[in-house]
JSON list of C-alpha atoms in Angstrom, two decimals:
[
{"chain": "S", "resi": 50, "resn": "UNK", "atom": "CA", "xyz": [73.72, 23.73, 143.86]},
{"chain": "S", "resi": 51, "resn": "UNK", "atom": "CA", "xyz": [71.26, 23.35, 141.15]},
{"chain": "S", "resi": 52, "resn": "UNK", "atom": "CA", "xyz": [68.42, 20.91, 142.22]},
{"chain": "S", "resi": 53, "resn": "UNK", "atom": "CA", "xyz": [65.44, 19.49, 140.82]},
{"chain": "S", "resi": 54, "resn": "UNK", "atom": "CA", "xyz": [62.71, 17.53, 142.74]},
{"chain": "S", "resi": 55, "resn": "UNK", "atom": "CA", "xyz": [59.41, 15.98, 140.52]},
{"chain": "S", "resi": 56, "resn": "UNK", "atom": "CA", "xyz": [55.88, 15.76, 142.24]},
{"chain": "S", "resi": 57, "resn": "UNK", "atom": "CA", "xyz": [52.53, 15.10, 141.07]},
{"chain": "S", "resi": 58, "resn": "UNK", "atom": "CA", "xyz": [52.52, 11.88, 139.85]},
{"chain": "S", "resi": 59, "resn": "UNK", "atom": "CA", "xyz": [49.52, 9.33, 140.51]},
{"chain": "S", "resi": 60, "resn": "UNK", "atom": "CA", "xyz": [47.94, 6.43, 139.92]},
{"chain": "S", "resi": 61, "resn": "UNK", "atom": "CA", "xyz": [44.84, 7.18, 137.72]},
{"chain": "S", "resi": 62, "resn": "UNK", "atom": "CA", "xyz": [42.65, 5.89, 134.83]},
{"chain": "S", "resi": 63, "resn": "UNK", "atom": "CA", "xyz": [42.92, 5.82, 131.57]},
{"chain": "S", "resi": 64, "resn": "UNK", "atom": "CA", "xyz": [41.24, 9.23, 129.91]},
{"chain": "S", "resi": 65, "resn": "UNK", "atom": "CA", "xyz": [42.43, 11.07, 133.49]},
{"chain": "S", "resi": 66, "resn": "UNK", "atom": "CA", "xyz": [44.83, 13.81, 133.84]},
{"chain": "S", "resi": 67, "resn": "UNK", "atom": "CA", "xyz": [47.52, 15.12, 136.11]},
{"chain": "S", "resi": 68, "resn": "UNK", "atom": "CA", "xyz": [50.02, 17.79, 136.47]},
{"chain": "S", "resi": 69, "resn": "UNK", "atom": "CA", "xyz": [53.81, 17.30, 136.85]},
{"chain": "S", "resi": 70, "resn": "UNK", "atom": "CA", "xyz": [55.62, 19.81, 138.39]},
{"chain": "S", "resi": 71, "resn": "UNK", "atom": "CA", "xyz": [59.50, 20.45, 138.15]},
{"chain": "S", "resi": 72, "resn": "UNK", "atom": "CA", "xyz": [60.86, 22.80, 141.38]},
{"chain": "S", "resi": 73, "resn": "UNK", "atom": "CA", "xyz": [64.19, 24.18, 140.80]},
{"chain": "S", "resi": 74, "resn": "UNK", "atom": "CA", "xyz": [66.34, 25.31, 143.83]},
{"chain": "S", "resi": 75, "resn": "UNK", "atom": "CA", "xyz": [69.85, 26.94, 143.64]},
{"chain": "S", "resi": 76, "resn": "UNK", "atom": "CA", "xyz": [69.40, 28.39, 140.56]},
{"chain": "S", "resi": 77, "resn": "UNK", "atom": "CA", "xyz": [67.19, 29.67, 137.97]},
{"chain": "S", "resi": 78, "resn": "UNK", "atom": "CA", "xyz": [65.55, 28.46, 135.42]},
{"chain": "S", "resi": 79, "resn": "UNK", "atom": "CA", "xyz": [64.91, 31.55, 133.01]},
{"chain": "S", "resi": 80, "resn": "UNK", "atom": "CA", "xyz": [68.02, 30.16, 130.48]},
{"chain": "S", "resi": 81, "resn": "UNK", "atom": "CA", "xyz": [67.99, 26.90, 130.63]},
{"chain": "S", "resi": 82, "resn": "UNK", "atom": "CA", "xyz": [66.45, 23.86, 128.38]},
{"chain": "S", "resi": 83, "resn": "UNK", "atom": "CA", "xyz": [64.21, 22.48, 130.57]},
{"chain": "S", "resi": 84, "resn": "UNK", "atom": "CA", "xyz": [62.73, 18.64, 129.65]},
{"chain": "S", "resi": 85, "resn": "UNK", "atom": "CA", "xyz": [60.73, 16.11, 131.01]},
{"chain": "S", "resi": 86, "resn": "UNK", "atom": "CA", "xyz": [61.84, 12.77, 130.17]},
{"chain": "S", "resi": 87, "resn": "UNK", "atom": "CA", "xyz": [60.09, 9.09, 130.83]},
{"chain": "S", "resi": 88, "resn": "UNK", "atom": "CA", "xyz": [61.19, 5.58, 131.62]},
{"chain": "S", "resi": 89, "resn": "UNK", "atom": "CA", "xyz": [59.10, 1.92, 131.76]},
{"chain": "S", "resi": 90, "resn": "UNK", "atom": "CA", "xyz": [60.33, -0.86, 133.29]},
{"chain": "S", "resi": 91, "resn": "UNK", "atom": "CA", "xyz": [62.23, -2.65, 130.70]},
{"chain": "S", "resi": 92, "resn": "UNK", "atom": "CA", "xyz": [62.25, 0.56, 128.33]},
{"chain": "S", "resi": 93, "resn": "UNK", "atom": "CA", "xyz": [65.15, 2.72, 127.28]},
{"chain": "S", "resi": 94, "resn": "UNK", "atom": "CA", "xyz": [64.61, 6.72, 128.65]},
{"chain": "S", "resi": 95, "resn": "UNK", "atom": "CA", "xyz": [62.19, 8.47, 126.63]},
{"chain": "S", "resi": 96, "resn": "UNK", "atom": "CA", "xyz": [61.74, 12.19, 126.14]},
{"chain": "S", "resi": 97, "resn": "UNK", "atom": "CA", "xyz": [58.58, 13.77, 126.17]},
{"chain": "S", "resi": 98, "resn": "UNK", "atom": "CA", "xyz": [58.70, 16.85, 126.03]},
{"chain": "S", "resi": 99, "resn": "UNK", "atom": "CA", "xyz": [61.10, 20.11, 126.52]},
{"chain": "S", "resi": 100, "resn": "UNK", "atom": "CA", "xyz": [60.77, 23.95, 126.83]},
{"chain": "S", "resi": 101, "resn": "UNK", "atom": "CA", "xyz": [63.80, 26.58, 126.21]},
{"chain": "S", "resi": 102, "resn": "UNK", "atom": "CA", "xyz": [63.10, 29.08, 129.12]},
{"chain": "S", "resi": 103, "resn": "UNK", "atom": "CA", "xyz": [64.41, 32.40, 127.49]},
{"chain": "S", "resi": 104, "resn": "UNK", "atom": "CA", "xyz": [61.31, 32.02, 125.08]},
{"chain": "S", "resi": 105, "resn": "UNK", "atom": "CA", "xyz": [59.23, 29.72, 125.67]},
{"chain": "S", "resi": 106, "resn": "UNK", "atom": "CA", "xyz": [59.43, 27.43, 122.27]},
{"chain": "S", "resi": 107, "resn": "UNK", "atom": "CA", "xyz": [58.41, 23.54, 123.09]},
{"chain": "S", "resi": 108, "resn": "UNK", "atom": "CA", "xyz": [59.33, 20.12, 121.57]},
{"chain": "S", "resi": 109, "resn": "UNK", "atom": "CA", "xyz": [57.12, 17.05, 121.90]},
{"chain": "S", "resi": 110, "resn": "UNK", "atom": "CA", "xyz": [57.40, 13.65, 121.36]},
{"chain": "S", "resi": 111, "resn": "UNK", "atom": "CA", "xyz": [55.22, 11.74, 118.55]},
{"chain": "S", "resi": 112, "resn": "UNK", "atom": "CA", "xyz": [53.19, 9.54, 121.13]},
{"chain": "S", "resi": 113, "resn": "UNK", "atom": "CA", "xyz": [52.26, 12.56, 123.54]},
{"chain": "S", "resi": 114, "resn": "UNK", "atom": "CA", "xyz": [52.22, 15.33, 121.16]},
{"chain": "S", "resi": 115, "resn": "UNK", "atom": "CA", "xyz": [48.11, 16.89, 121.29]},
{"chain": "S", "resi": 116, "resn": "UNK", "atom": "CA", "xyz": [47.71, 15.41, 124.86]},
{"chain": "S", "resi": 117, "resn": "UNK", "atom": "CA", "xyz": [50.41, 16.85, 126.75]},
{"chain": "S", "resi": 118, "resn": "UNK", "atom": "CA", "xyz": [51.82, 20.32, 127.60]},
{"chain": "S", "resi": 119, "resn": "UNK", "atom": "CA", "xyz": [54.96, 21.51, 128.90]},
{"chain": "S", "resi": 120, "resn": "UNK", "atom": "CA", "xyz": [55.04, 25.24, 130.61]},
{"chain": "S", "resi": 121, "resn": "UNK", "atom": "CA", "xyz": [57.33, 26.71, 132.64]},
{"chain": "S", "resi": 122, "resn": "UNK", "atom": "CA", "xyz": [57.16, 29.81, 135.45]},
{"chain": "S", "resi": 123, "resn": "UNK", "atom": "CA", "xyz": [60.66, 31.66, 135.57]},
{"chain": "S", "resi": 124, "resn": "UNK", "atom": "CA", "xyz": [59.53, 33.61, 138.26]},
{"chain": "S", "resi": 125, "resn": "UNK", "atom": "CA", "xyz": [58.45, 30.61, 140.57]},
{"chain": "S", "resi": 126, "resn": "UNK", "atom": "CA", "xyz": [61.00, 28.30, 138.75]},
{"chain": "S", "resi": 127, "resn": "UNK", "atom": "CA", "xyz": [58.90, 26.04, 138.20]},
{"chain": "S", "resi": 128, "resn": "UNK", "atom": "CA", "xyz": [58.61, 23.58, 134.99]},
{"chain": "S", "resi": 129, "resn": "UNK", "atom": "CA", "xyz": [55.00, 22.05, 134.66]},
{"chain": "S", "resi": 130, "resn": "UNK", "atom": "CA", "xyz": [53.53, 19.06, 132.49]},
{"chain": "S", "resi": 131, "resn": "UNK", "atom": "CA", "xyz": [49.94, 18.78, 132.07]},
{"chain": "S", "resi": 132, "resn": "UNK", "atom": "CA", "xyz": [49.14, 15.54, 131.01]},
{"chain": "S", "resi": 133, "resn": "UNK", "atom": "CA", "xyz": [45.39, 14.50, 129.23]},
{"chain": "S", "resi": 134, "resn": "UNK", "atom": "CA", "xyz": [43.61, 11.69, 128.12]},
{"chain": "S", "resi": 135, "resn": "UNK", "atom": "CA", "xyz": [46.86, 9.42, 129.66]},
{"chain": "S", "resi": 136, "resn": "UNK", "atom": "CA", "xyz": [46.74, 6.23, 128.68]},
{"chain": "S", "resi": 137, "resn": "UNK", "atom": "CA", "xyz": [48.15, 3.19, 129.99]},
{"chain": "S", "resi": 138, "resn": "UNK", "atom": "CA", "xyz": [51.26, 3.39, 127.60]},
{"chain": "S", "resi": 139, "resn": "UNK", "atom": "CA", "xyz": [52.38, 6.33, 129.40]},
{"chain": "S", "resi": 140, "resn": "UNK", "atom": "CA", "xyz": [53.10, 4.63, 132.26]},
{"chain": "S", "resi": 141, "resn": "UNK", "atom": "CA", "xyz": [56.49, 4.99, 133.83]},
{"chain": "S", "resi": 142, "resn": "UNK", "atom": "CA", "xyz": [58.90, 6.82, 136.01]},
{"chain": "S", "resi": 143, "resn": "UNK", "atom": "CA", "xyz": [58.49, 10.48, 134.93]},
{"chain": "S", "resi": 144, "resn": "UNK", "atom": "CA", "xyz": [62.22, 13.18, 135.12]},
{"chain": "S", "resi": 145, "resn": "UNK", "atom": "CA", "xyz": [62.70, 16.70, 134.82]},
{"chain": "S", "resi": 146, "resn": "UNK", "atom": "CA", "xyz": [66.30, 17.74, 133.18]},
{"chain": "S", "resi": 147, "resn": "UNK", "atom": "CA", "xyz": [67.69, 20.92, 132.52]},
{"chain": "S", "resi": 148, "resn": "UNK", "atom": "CA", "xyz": [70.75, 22.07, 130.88]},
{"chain": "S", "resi": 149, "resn": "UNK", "atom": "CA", "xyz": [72.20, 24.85, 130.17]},
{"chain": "S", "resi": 150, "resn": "UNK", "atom": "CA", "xyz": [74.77, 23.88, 127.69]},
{"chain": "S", "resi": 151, "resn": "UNK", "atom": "CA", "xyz": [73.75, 22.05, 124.19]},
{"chain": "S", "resi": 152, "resn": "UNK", "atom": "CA", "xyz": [74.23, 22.19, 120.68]},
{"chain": "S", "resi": 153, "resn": "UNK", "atom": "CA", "xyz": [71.39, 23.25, 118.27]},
{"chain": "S", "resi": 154, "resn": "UNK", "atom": "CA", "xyz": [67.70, 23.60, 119.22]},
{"chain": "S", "resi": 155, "resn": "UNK", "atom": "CA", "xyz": [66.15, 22.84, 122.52]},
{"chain": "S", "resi": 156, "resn": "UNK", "atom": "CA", "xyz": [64.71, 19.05, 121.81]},
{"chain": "S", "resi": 157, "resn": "UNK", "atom": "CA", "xyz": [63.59, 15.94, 123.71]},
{"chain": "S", "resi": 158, "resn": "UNK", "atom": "CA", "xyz": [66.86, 14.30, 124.29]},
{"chain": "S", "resi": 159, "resn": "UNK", "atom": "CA", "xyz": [69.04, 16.92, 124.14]},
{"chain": "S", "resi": 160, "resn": "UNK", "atom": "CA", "xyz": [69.68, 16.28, 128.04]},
{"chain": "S", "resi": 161, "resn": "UNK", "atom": "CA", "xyz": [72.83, 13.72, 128.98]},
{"chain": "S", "resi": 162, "resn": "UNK", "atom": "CA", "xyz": [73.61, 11.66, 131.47]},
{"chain": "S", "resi": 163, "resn": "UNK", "atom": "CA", "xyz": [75.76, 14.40, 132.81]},
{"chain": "S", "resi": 164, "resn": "UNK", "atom": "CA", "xyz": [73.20, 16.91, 132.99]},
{"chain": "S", "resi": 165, "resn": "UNK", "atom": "CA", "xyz": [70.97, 17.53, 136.22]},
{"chain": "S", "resi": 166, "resn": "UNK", "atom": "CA", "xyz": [68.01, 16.15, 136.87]},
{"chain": "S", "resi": 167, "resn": "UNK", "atom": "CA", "xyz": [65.73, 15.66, 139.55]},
{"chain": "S", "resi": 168, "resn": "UNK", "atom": "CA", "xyz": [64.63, 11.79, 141.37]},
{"chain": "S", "resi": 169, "resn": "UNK", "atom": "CA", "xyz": [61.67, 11.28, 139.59]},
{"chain": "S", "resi": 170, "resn": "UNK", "atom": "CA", "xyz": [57.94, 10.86, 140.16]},
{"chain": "S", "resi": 171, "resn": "UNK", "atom": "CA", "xyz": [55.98, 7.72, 139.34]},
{"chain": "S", "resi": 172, "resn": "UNK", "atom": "CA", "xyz": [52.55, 8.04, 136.99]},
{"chain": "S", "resi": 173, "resn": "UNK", "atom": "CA", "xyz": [50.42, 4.70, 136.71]},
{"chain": "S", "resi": 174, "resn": "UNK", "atom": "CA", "xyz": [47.45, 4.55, 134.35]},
{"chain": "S", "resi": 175, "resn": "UNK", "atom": "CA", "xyz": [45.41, 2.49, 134.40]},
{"chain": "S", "resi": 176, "resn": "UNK", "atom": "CA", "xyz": [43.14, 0.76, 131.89]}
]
């Protein structure tokens, strides 16, 4: 069964970075559109960023777009998000998604409810 499980997240300061990895089990990753997705306390789900495995092509959101960078290792199947110069505003509870089935391009919130996704990994900045 297709499973996701998030690591890497932190507590750091603001300007840091970290790297957010996305480990796929019982299945591959090498067609799927892979996304990692945010949530605050009090905040609706936000997406940040995806990656359509078959070729690579990435989305980003506005508010991470320049600082942040999705990447993906078919072989490993592993989905990564290097995240710089984090500021406080990106703190929240951070998911990976994947699907396999979607209509049009491979964007941030192209992944439902429905879709899998892993437990999440908590990233606190701090100011």
């Amino acid at each position: 069964q297709f499973h996701l499980v998030e690591s890497g997240g932190a507590s750091v300061q603001t300007g840091g970075s970290l790297r957010l990895s996305c480990t796929v089990s019982g299945g591959s990753i090498s067609n799927q559109c892979m996304g990692w997705y945010r949530q605050a306390p009090g905040k609706k789900r936000e997406g940040v960023a995806t990656i359509y495995t078959p070729n690579g092509i990435v989305n980003y959101a506005a508010s991470v777009k320049g600082r942040f960078t999705i990447s993906r290792d078919n072989a490993e199947n592993v989905v990564y998000l290097q995240m710089d110069n984090l500021k406080p505003e990106d703190t929240a509870m951070y998911y990976c998604a994947a699907t396999d089935f979607f209509v049009g391009p491979c964007v941030t919130d192209v992944h439902k409810s429905g879709d899998k996704w892993g437990q999440g990994t908590q990233v606190t900045v701090s100011s």
